[in-house]
PDB file of C-alpha atoms in Angstrom:
ATOM      1  CA  MET A 295     -12.673 -15.108 -11.605  1.00 42.00           C
ATOM      2  CA  SER A 296     -14.865 -15.388  -8.455  1.00 41.00           C
ATOM      3  CA  LEU A 297     -13.651 -16.436  -5.218  1.00 42.00           C
ATOM      4  CA  SER A 298     -16.797 -17.784  -3.475  1.00 39.00           C
ATOM      5  CA  ARG A 299     -17.000 -18.327   0.356  1.00 36.00           C
ATOM      6  CA  ARG A 300     -17.189 -22.073  -0.435  1.00 33.00           C
ATOM      7  CA  HIS A 301     -13.954 -21.946  -2.268  1.00 37.00           C
ATOM      8  CA  ALA A 302     -12.341 -20.061   0.586  1.00 37.00           C
ATOM      9  CA  ALA A 303     -13.696 -22.601   3.148  1.00 37.00           C
ATOM     10  CA  ALA A 304     -12.525 -25.574   1.157  1.00 36.00           C
ATOM     11  CA  SER A 305      -9.046 -24.192   0.699  1.00 37.00           C
ATOM     12  CA  LEU A 306      -8.744 -23.302   4.405  1.00 36.00           C
ATOM     13  CA  ALA A 307      -9.999 -26.685   5.456  1.00 35.00           C
ATOM     14  CA  ALA A 308      -7.527 -28.635   3.207  1.00 36.00           C
ATOM     15  CA  VAL A 309      -4.173 -27.858   4.901  1.00 34.00           C
ATOM     16  CA  PRO A 310      -1.444 -30.453   4.759  1.00 33.00           C
ATOM     17  CA  LEU A 311      -0.063 -30.972   8.195  1.00 29.00           C
ATOM     18  CA  ALA A 312       3.530 -30.841   6.452  1.00 33.00           C
ATOM     19  CA  LEU A 313       3.020 -27.166   5.928  1.00 33.00           C
ATOM     20  CA  ALA A 314       2.495 -26.170   9.541  1.00 35.00           C
ATOM     21  CA  ALA A 315       6.286 -25.793   9.983  1.00 35.00           C
ATOM     22  CA  THR A 316       6.902 -24.483   6.505  1.00 37.00           C
ATOM     23  CA  GLY A 317       8.729 -21.256   6.100  1.00 39.00           C
ATOM     24  CA  THR A 318       8.473 -20.206   9.652  1.00 39.00           C
ATOM     25  CA  ALA A 319      11.411 -18.121  11.228  1.00 40.00           C
ATOM     26  CA  ALA A 320      11.157 -16.910  14.800  1.00 40.00           C
ATOM     27  CA  THR A 321      13.531 -14.888  16.876  1.00 37.00           C
ATOM     28  CA  GLY A 322      15.590 -16.764  19.309  1.00 34.00           C
ATOM     29  CA  THR A 323      14.942 -14.242  22.171  1.00 32.00           C
ATOM     30  CA  ALA A 324      11.179 -14.675  21.896  1.00 36.00           C
ATOM     31  CA  GLN A 325      11.411 -18.478  21.898  1.00 35.00           C
ATOM     32  CA  ALA A 326      13.744 -18.424  25.164  1.00 31.00           C
ATOM     33  CA  ARG A 327      11.254 -16.252  26.987  1.00 35.00           C
ATOM     34  CA  SER A 328       8.372 -18.537  26.094  1.00 37.00           C
ATOM     35  CA  GLY A 329      10.294 -21.435  27.520  1.00 35.00           C
ATOM     36  CA  GLY A 330       8.367 -23.869  25.283  1.00 39.00           C
ATOM     37  CA  ARG A 331       5.329 -23.461  27.451  1.00 43.00           C
ATOM     38  CA  GLY A 332       3.470 -20.996  25.117  1.00 51.00           C
ATOM     39  CA  ARG A 333       4.252 -17.435  24.719  1.00 49.00           C
ATOM     40  CA  PRO A 334       3.770 -14.881  27.347  1.00 44.00           C
ATOM     41  CA  ARG A 335       0.633 -12.742  26.830  1.00 44.00           C
ATOM     42  CA  ALA A 336       2.543  -9.490  26.140  1.00 70.00           C
ATOM     43  CA  GLU A 337       4.295 -11.105  23.171  1.00 94.00           C
ATOM     44  CA  VAL A 338       3.037 -10.495  19.658  1.00 98.00           C
ATOM     45  CA  THR A 339       3.793 -12.376  16.555  1.00 98.00           C
ATOM     46  CA  VAL A 340       4.098 -10.691  13.221  1.00 98.00           C
ATOM     47  CA  TYR A 341       3.314 -13.234  10.451  1.00 98.00           C
ATOM     48  CA  LEU A 342       4.801 -12.444   7.144  1.00 98.00           C
ATOM     49  CA  ALA A 343       2.907 -13.801   3.941  1.00 99.00           C
ATOM     50  CA  GLY A 344       4.837 -13.047   0.699  1.00 98.00           C
ATOM     51  CA  ASP A 345       7.309 -14.120  -1.984  1.00 98.00           C
ATOM     52  CA  SER A 346      11.156 -14.583  -2.532  1.00 98.00           C
ATOM     53  CA  THR A 347      11.921 -11.060  -1.889  1.00 98.00           C
ATOM     54  CA  ALA A 348      10.903 -11.425   1.833  1.00 98.00           C
ATOM     55  CA  ALA A 349      11.534 -15.190   2.259  1.00 98.00           C
ATOM     56  CA  THR A 350      13.961 -16.774   4.619  1.00 98.00           C
ATOM     57  CA  LYS A 351      16.789 -18.478   2.380  1.00 98.00           C
ATOM     58  CA  ALA A 352      18.491 -21.739   2.551  1.00 97.00           C
ATOM     59  CA  ALA A 353      22.403 -21.681   3.113  1.00 97.00           C
ATOM     60  CA  SER A 354      22.733 -23.007  -0.386  1.00 97.00           C
ATOM     61  CA  ALA A 355      21.450 -19.548  -1.807  1.00 98.00           C
ATOM     62  CA  ALA A 356      23.640 -17.313   0.286  1.00 98.00           C
ATOM     63  CA  PRO A 357      24.150 -14.454   0.030  1.00 98.00           C
ATOM     64  CA  GLU A 358      20.754 -14.054  -1.239  1.00 98.00           C
ATOM     65  CA  THR A 359      18.645 -12.757   1.575  1.00 98.00           C
ATOM     66  CA  GLY A 360      14.847 -11.894   2.116  1.00 98.00           C
ATOM     67  CA  TRP A 361      14.279  -8.693   3.811  1.00 98.00           C
ATOM     68  CA  GLY A 362      11.992 -10.790   6.274  1.00 98.00           C
ATOM     69  CA  MET A 363      15.229 -12.167   7.544  1.00 98.00           C
ATOM     70  CA  ALA A 364      16.324  -8.795   8.622  1.00 98.00           C
ATOM     71  CA  LEU A 365      13.072  -7.394  10.087  1.00 98.00           C
ATOM     72  CA  PRO A 366      13.456  -8.809  13.621  1.00 98.00           C
ATOM     73  CA  PHE A 367      16.680  -6.431  14.035  1.00 98.00           C
ATOM     74  CA  PHE A 368      14.329  -3.451  14.030  1.00 98.00           C
ATOM     75  CA  LEU A 369      11.559  -4.840  16.426  1.00 98.00           C
ATOM     76  CA  ALA A 370      11.488  -4.990  20.003  1.00 98.00           C
ATOM     77  CA  ASP A 371      12.111  -8.387  21.590  1.00 96.00           C
ATOM     78  CA  ARG A 372       8.414  -8.814  22.353  1.00 97.00           C
ATOM     79  CA  LEU A 373       7.726  -8.916  18.579  1.00 98.00           C
ATOM     80  CA  ARG A 374       8.256 -12.473  17.241  1.00 98.00           C
ATOM     81  CA  VAL A 375       8.467 -12.691  13.511  1.00 98.00           C
ATOM     82  CA  ALA A 376       7.039 -15.648  11.762  1.00 98.00           C
ATOM     83  CA  ASN A 377       8.140 -15.629   8.315  1.00 98.00           C
ATOM     84  CA  HIS A 378       5.972 -17.587   5.893  1.00 98.00           C
ATOM     85  CA  ALA A 379       7.121 -16.132   2.741  1.00 98.00           C
ATOM     86  CA  VAL A 380       8.081 -18.465   0.068  1.00 98.00           C
ATOM     87  CA  ASN A 381       9.927 -18.218  -3.156  1.00 98.00           C
ATOM     88  CA  GLY A 382       7.983 -17.983  -6.313  1.00 98.00           C
ATOM     89  CA  ARG A 383       4.525 -17.385  -4.796  1.00 98.00           C
ATOM     90  CA  SER A 384       1.947 -14.999  -5.676  1.00 98.00           C
ATOM     91  CA  SER A 385      -1.220 -14.021  -3.726  1.00 99.00           C
ATOM     92  CA  LYS A 386      -3.022 -16.825  -5.585  1.00 98.00           C
ATOM     93  CA  SER A 387      -0.669 -19.644  -5.334  1.00 98.00           C
ATOM     94  CA  PHE A 388       0.311 -18.963  -1.744  1.00 99.00           C
ATOM     95  CA  TYR A 389      -3.495 -19.200  -0.849  1.00 98.00           C
ATOM     96  CA  ASP A 390      -4.317 -22.106  -3.169  1.00 98.00           C
ATOM     97  CA  GLU A 391      -1.375 -24.207  -1.704  1.00 98.00           C
ATOM     98  CA  GLY A 392      -3.132 -23.772   1.982  1.00 98.00           C
ATOM     99  CA  ARG A 393      -0.273 -21.500   3.172  1.00 98.00           C
ATOM    100  CA  LEU A 394      -2.616 -18.877   4.203  1.00 98.00           C
ATOM    101  CA  ALA A 395      -4.558 -21.455   6.042  1.00 98.00           C
ATOM    102  CA  THR A 396      -1.398 -22.442   7.914  1.00 98.00           C
ATOM    103  CA  ILE A 397      -1.106 -18.944   9.148  1.00 98.00           C
ATOM    104  CA  LEU A 398      -4.524 -18.430  10.189  1.00 98.00           C
ATOM    105  CA  THR A 399      -4.680 -21.647  12.127  1.00 98.00           C
ATOM    106  CA  ALA A 400      -1.808 -20.225  14.376  1.00 98.00           C
ATOM    107  CA  ILE A 401      -2.545 -16.489  14.349  1.00 98.00           C
ATOM    108  CA  ARG A 402      -3.984 -15.208  17.557  1.00 98.00           C
ATOM    109  CA  PRO A 403      -6.035 -11.900  18.561  1.00 98.00           C
ATOM    110  CA  GLY A 404      -3.409  -9.008  18.576  1.00 98.00           C
ATOM    111  CA  ASP A 405      -1.163 -10.456  16.101  1.00 98.00           C
ATOM    112  CA  PHE A 406      -0.151  -8.946  12.662  1.00 98.00           C
ATOM    113  CA  LEU A 407      -0.460 -10.231   9.422  1.00 99.00           C
ATOM    114  CA  PHE A 408       2.019  -8.422   6.899  1.00 99.00           C
ATOM    115  CA  ILE A 409       0.882  -9.321   3.351  1.00 99.00           C
ATOM    116  CA  GLN A 410       3.198  -8.458   0.469  1.00 98.00           C
ATOM    117  CA  PHE A 411       2.835  -9.973  -3.055  1.00 98.00           C
ATOM    118  CA  GLY A 412       3.010  -8.735  -6.799  1.00 98.00           C
ATOM    119  CA  HIS A 413       6.102 -10.026  -8.306  1.00 98.00           C
ATOM    120  CA  ASN A 414       4.675 -13.408  -9.255  1.00 98.00           C
ATOM    121  CA  ASP A 415       1.143 -12.087  -9.664  1.00 98.00           C
ATOM    122  CA  GLU A 416       2.680 -10.303 -12.544  1.00 98.00           C
ATOM    123  CA  LYS A 417       3.209 -13.639 -14.416  1.00 98.00           C
ATOM    124  CA  THR A 418       0.026 -13.745 -16.067  1.00 98.00           C
ATOM    125  CA  ASP A 419       1.086 -16.264 -18.574  1.00 98.00           C
ATOM    126  CA  ASP A 420       1.225 -18.692 -15.622  1.00 98.00           C
ATOM    127  CA  PRO A 421      -2.335 -19.695 -14.436  1.00 98.00           C
ATOM    128  CA  ALA A 422      -1.173 -21.057 -11.156  1.00 98.00           C
ATOM    129  CA  ARG A 423       0.224 -17.584 -10.128  1.00 98.00           C
ATOM    130  CA  GLY A 424      -0.960 -14.809 -12.397  1.00 98.00           C
ATOM    131  CA  THR A 425      -3.506 -12.412 -11.206  1.00 98.00           C
ATOM    132  CA  ASP A 426      -5.265  -9.205 -12.537  1.00 98.00           C
ATOM    133  CA  PRO A 427      -4.594  -6.107 -10.703  1.00 98.00           C
ATOM    134  CA  ALA A 428      -7.982  -4.779 -11.391  1.00 98.00           C
ATOM    135  CA  THR A 429      -9.976  -8.000 -10.191  1.00 98.00           C
ATOM    136  CA  THR A 430      -8.241 -11.166  -9.121  1.00 98.00           C
ATOM    137  CA  TYR A 431      -5.302  -9.639  -7.286  1.00 98.00           C
ATOM    138  CA  PRO A 432      -7.348  -7.379  -4.786  1.00 98.00           C
ATOM    139  CA  GLN A 433      -9.861 -10.470  -4.376  1.00 98.00           C
ATOM    140  CA  TYR A 434      -7.242 -12.584  -3.141  1.00 98.00           C
ATOM    141  CA  LEU A 435      -5.599 -10.077  -0.977  1.00 99.00           C
ATOM    142  CA  ARG A 436      -9.020  -9.555   0.641  1.00 98.00           C
ATOM    143  CA  LEU A 437      -9.014 -13.064   1.667  1.00 98.00           C
ATOM    144  CA  TYR A 438      -5.773 -12.495   3.658  1.00 99.00           C
ATOM    145  CA  VAL A 439      -7.213  -9.346   5.094  1.00 98.00           C
ATOM    146  CA  SER A 440     -10.593 -10.808   6.250  1.00 98.00           C
ATOM    147  CA  GLY A 441      -8.972 -14.061   7.421  1.00 98.00           C
ATOM    148  CA  ALA A 442      -6.794 -12.038   9.935  1.00 98.00           C
ATOM    149  CA  ARG A 443      -9.806  -9.910  10.865  1.00 98.00           C
ATOM    150  CA  ASP A 444     -11.931 -12.769  11.524  1.00 98.00           C
ATOM    151  CA  ARG A 445      -9.285 -14.117  14.095  1.00 98.00           C
ATOM    152  CA  GLY A 446      -8.776 -10.699  15.922  1.00 98.00           C
ATOM    153  CA  ALA A 447      -5.413 -10.173  14.221  1.00 98.00           C
ATOM    154  CA  ARG A 448      -4.317  -7.026  12.362  1.00 98.00           C
ATOM    155  CA  PRO A 449      -3.698  -7.070   8.771  1.00 99.00           C
ATOM    156  CA  VAL A 450      -1.013  -4.706   7.206  1.00 99.00           C
ATOM    157  CA  LEU A 451      -0.844  -4.423   3.348  1.00 99.00           C
ATOM    158  CA  LEU A 452       2.436  -3.823   1.679  1.00 99.00           C
ATOM    159  CA  THR A 453       3.224  -2.823  -1.821  1.00 99.00           C
ATOM    160  CA  SER A 454       5.887  -4.935  -3.714  1.00 98.00           C
ATOM    161  CA  VAL A 455       9.371  -3.769  -3.015  1.00 98.00           C
ATOM    162  CA  GLU A 456      10.778  -2.262  -6.339  1.00 98.00           C
ATOM    163  CA  ARG A 457      13.298  -4.094  -8.487  1.00 98.00           C
ATOM    164  CA  ARG A 458      16.623  -2.542  -9.691  1.00 98.00           C
ATOM    165  CA  LYS A 459      15.916  -0.909 -13.017  1.00 98.00           C
ATOM    166  CA  PHE A 460      17.337   2.344 -14.340  1.00 98.00           C
ATOM    167  CA  ASP A 461      17.090   4.062 -17.680  1.00 98.00           C
ATOM    168  CA  ALA A 462      19.841   5.420 -19.651  1.00 98.00           C
ATOM    169  CA  ALA A 463      19.838   8.718 -17.673  1.00 98.00           C
ATOM    170  CA  GLY A 464      20.185   6.862 -14.386  1.00 98.00           C
ATOM    171  CA  THR A 465      16.688   7.182 -13.238  1.00 98.00           C
ATOM    172  CA  ALA A 466      15.159   4.357 -11.232  1.00 98.00           C
ATOM    173  CA  ARG A 467      12.205   3.063 -13.213  1.00 98.00           C
ATOM    174  CA  PRO A 468       8.942   1.304 -11.718  1.00 98.00           C
ATOM    175  CA  THR A 469       8.407  -2.285 -12.737  1.00 98.00           C
ATOM    176  CA  HIS A 470       5.126  -3.401 -11.219  1.00 98.00           C
ATOM    177  CA  GLY A 471       2.670  -1.762 -13.364  1.00 98.00           C
ATOM    178  CA  ALA A 472      -0.697  -1.473 -11.738  1.00 98.00           C
ATOM    179  CA  TYR A 473      -0.191  -3.733  -8.878  1.00 98.00           C
ATOM    180  CA  PRO A 474       1.006  -1.198  -6.385  1.00 98.00           C
ATOM    181  CA  ASP A 475      -1.831   0.973  -7.098  1.00 98.00           C
ATOM    182  CA  ALA A 476      -4.210  -1.960  -6.574  1.00 98.00           C
ATOM    183  CA  VAL A 477      -2.885  -2.473  -3.157  1.00 99.00           C
ATOM    184  CA  ARG A 478      -3.146   1.157  -2.330  1.00 99.00           C
ATOM    185  CA  SER A 479      -6.860   1.166  -3.350  1.00 98.00           C
ATOM    186  CA  LEU A 480      -7.575  -1.942  -1.479  1.00 98.00           C
ATOM    187  CA  ALA A 481      -6.053  -0.443   1.807  1.00 98.00           C
ATOM    188  CA  ARG A 482      -8.070   2.539   1.317  1.00 98.00           C
ATOM    189  CA  ALA A 483     -11.311   0.677   0.673  1.00 98.00           C
ATOM    190  CA  GLU A 484     -10.726  -1.741   3.522  1.00 98.00           C
ATOM    191  CA  GLY A 485      -9.219   0.615   6.074  1.00 98.00           C
ATOM    192  CA  VAL A 486      -6.031  -1.314   6.315  1.00 98.00           C
ATOM    193  CA  PRO A 487      -2.620   0.172   7.188  1.00 98.00           C
ATOM    194  CA  LEU A 488      -0.523   0.358   4.126  1.00 98.00           C
ATOM    195  CA  ILE A 489       3.262   0.262   4.076  1.00 98.00           C
ATOM    196  CA  ASP A 490       4.265   1.620   0.645  1.00 98.00           C
ATOM    197  CA  VAL A 491       7.490  -0.175   0.058  1.00 98.00           C
ATOM    198  CA  GLN A 492       7.387   0.101  -3.665  1.00 98.00           C
ATOM    199  CA  ALA A 493       7.550   4.040  -3.111  1.00 98.00           C
ATOM    200  CA  SER A 494      10.012   4.049  -0.417  1.00 98.00           C
ATOM    201  CA  SER A 495      12.481   1.369  -2.096  1.00 98.00           C
ATOM    202  CA  ILE A 496      12.439   3.158  -5.511  1.00 98.00           C
ATOM    203  CA  ALA A 497      13.140   6.494  -3.729  1.00 98.00           C
ATOM    204  CA  LEU A 498      16.264   4.618  -2.057  1.00 98.00           C
ATOM    205  CA  TRP A 499      17.457   3.052  -5.230  1.00 98.00           C
ATOM    206  CA  GLN A 500      17.392   6.595  -6.924  1.00 98.00           C
ATOM    207  CA  ARG A 501      19.510   7.885  -4.093  1.00 98.00           C
ATOM    208  CA  LEU A 502      22.067   5.165  -4.444  1.00 98.00           C
ATOM    209  CA  GLY A 503      22.184   5.078  -8.129  1.00 98.00           C
ATOM    210  CA  PRO A 504      22.803   2.408 -10.668  1.00 98.00           C
ATOM    211  CA  GLU A 505      26.285   1.495  -9.312  1.00 98.00           C
ATOM    212  CA  GLY A 506      25.450   1.811  -5.700  1.00 98.00           C
ATOM    213  CA  THR A 507      22.529  -0.373  -5.781  1.00 98.00           C
ATOM    214  CA  LYS A 508      24.595  -3.254  -6.890  1.00 98.00           C
ATOM    215  CA  GLY A 509      25.558  -3.635  -3.384  1.00 98.00           C
ATOM    216  CA  CYS A 510      21.947  -4.152  -2.272  1.00 98.00           C
ATOM    217  CA  PHE A 511      20.893  -6.757  -4.964  1.00 98.00           C
ATOM    218  CA  ASN A 512      22.421  -9.986  -5.560  1.00 98.00           C
ATOM    219  CA  TRP A 513      25.089  -8.990  -7.936  1.00 98.00           C
ATOM    220  CA  LEU A 514      28.213 -11.111  -7.614  1.00 98.00           C
ATOM    221  CA  ASP A 515      31.499 -11.275  -9.452  1.00 97.00           C
ATOM    222  CA  PRO A 516      32.663 -14.682 -10.738  1.00 97.00           C
ATOM    223  CA  GLY A 517      34.340 -16.668  -7.805  1.00 96.00           C
ATOM    224  CA  GLU A 518      32.997 -14.089  -5.242  1.00 96.00           C
ATOM    225  CA  SER A 519      30.525 -16.789  -3.797  1.00 97.00           C
ATOM    226  CA  PRO A 520      30.952 -20.400  -3.818  1.00 97.00           C
ATOM    227  CA  ASN A 521      27.064 -20.625  -4.380  1.00 97.00           C
ATOM    228  CA  TYR A 522      27.644 -18.695  -7.598  1.00 98.00           C
ATOM    229  CA  PRO A 523      30.892 -19.517  -9.071  1.00 97.00           C
ATOM    230  CA  ASP A 524      30.156 -17.937 -12.410  1.00 97.00           C
ATOM    231  CA  GLY A 525      28.747 -14.768 -10.600  1.00 98.00           C
ATOM    232  CA  LYS A 526      25.225 -13.318 -10.686  1.00 97.00           C
ATOM    233  CA  GLN A 527      23.374 -10.339 -11.751  1.00 98.00           C
ATOM    234  CA  ASP A 528      20.146 -10.386 -10.038  1.00 98.00           C
ATOM    235  CA  ASN A 529      18.028  -7.377 -10.002  1.00 98.00           C
ATOM    236  CA  THR A 530      15.255  -8.767  -7.810  1.00 98.00           C
ATOM    237  CA  HIS A 531      16.627 -10.413  -4.857  1.00 98.00           C
ATOM    238  CA  PHE A 532      19.003  -8.821  -2.102  1.00 98.00           C
ATOM    239  CA  GLN A 533      22.431  -9.382  -0.679  1.00 98.00           C
ATOM    240  CA  PRO A 534      22.313  -8.963   3.321  1.00 98.00           C
ATOM    241  CA  HIS A 535      22.801  -5.147   3.017  1.00 98.00           C
ATOM    242  CA  GLY A 536      19.880  -4.627   0.642  1.00 98.00           C
ATOM    243  CA  ALA A 537      17.697  -6.906   2.783  1.00 98.00           C
ATOM    244  CA  ILE A 538      18.541  -4.923   5.983  1.00 98.00           C
ATOM    245  CA  GLU A 539      17.765  -1.614   4.302  1.00 98.00           C
ATOM    246  CA  VAL A 540      14.515  -2.791   2.837  1.00 98.00           C
ATOM    247  CA  ALA A 541      13.607  -4.101   6.456  1.00 98.00           C
ATOM    248  CA  ARG A 542      14.518  -0.717   7.628  1.00 98.00           C
ATOM    249  CA  LEU A 543      12.134   0.948   5.321  1.00 98.00           C
ATOM    250  CA  VAL A 544       9.352  -1.186   6.535  1.00 98.00           C
ATOM    251  CA  ALA A 545      10.196  -0.531  10.151  1.00 98.00           C
ATOM    252  CA  ARG A 546      10.475   3.153   9.875  1.00 98.00           C
ATOM    253  CA  GLU A 547       6.985   3.493   8.041  1.00 98.00           C
ATOM    254  CA  LEU A 548       5.488   1.003  10.619  1.00 98.00           C
ATOM    255  CA  LYS A 549       6.421   3.585  13.281  1.00 98.00           C
ATOM    256  CA  ALA A 550       5.714   6.647  11.367  1.00 98.00           C
ATOM    257  CA  LYS A 551       2.134   5.365  10.619  1.00 98.00           C
ATOM    258  CA  GLY A 552       1.498   4.266  14.126  1.00 98.00           C
ATOM    259  CA  VAL A 553       1.085   0.691  13.135  1.00 98.00           C
ATOM    260  CA  LEU A 554       3.601  -0.030  15.810  1.00 98.00           C
ATOM    261  CA  ALA A 555       4.369   1.939  18.887  1.00 97.00           C
ATOM    262  CA  PRO A 556       7.811   3.931  19.108  1.00 98.00           C
ATOM    263  CA  SER A 557       8.964   1.371  21.718  1.00 97.00           C
ATOM    264  CA  ASP A 558       8.439  -1.544  19.419  1.00 98.00           C
ATOM    265  CA  VAL A 559      10.768  -0.130  16.667  1.00 98.00           C
ATOM    266  CA  ARG A 560      14.498   0.197  17.228  1.00 97.00           C
ATOM    267  CA  ARG A 561      17.892   0.757  15.459  1.00 97.00           C
ATOM    268  CA  LEU A 562      16.554   2.888  12.676  1.00 98.00           C
ATOM    269  CA  ASP A 563      19.559   5.022  12.772  1.00 97.00           C
ATOM    270  CA  GLU A 564      22.000   2.243  13.415  1.00 97.00           C
ATOM    271  CA  ALA A 565      24.296   0.552  10.954  1.00 97.00           C
ATOM    272  CA  ILE A 566      23.409  -3.198  10.822  1.00 97.00           C
ATOM    273  CA  PRO A 567      26.382  -5.265  10.029  1.00 97.00           C
ATOM    274  CA  ASP A 568      25.698  -7.635   7.303  1.00 97.00           C
ATOM    275  CA  SER A 569      27.209 -10.508   9.281  1.00 96.00           C
ATOM    276  CA  TRP A 570      24.053 -10.287  11.525  1.00 96.00           C
ATOM    277  CA  ILE A 571      22.328 -12.241   8.673  1.00 97.00           C
ATOM    278  CA  THR A 572      22.602 -16.122   9.152  1.00 94.00           C
ATOM    279  CA  TRP A 573      21.334 -18.847   6.870  1.00 92.00           C
TER     280      TRP A 573
END
C-alpha cells in the first residue's frame, strides 16, 4: 500500500469535532496551574497515541488499567499527559479514524508525541487494522513522526509492551514477531528517540516469572471483581500494579536516554500504591 500526501492531507482534514475530546486524560495539577486560561509557557504536553495497553479505562473495566494512566506519577508537574490511546486501534485504524489529526490539531512546538502500536497491527486478517511490519507499519508510523515534527513537536517511538507468555521451562517468550524490529529500524532511520518497552518489559516478566506476572496482568479469580464475576485470565492487559511498573519502565528509559531532563522524571525508586489509579 502506498500512503500518498493526498491521502494524508485528506484524512487530516476530515476530523469529526466529536473526536476532539476523545481519549484525553490530563493531570489535575497541570489543569489547576493553567487556570483555564491557557497553559503556562513552561508547561509541556505529552501526547500518547496507542492502543488498549496504554489507554485510559472506563470504571466498568476496572481493574484493567492502561500504562498511560500511571505515567503522570513519574513525570514532573509541568509535564501534562494527554492520553489519546484507544482500545483496539492499530497505527492504521488510529490514523484512518482521524485520531492522529485530532492530536496534531492540538499539539504545540516543544510538546511530545509518544507513539506505541503493534498489538492490533498484527491482526493482518482484519483489513481495517492489520499492517505489514516490512511496509505499511513503518509507513503509517512515519505519518505520526512527520506530523509531530512539522508542528515543532518531538516524536518518540515506543516498541510494543510485551504480553505475558512463558514456555514450559518458565522462559518469557516474545509475541510481537517482526513489529518491534520495524520500530527500532524506523527510529534509527528517522533519528527519533526509541523507548524499547518490548525489551524492558519482557526482561521484567522474566524476573517476575509465570506466577509473579499474574499480579501485573488482569488475572482475576471468580468473584474477585464485580466487573468480572467469572474471573479473568488476560495476558495482554494490566492491573494497576502492572500498569504502574510499565510506566516506570518508560519513565526510566526517558531519563536514561536524555529524552527528558532528570528533573522531569521522579519516583523511579518509589513504591507507587495501586490505589493511586482511579477510573
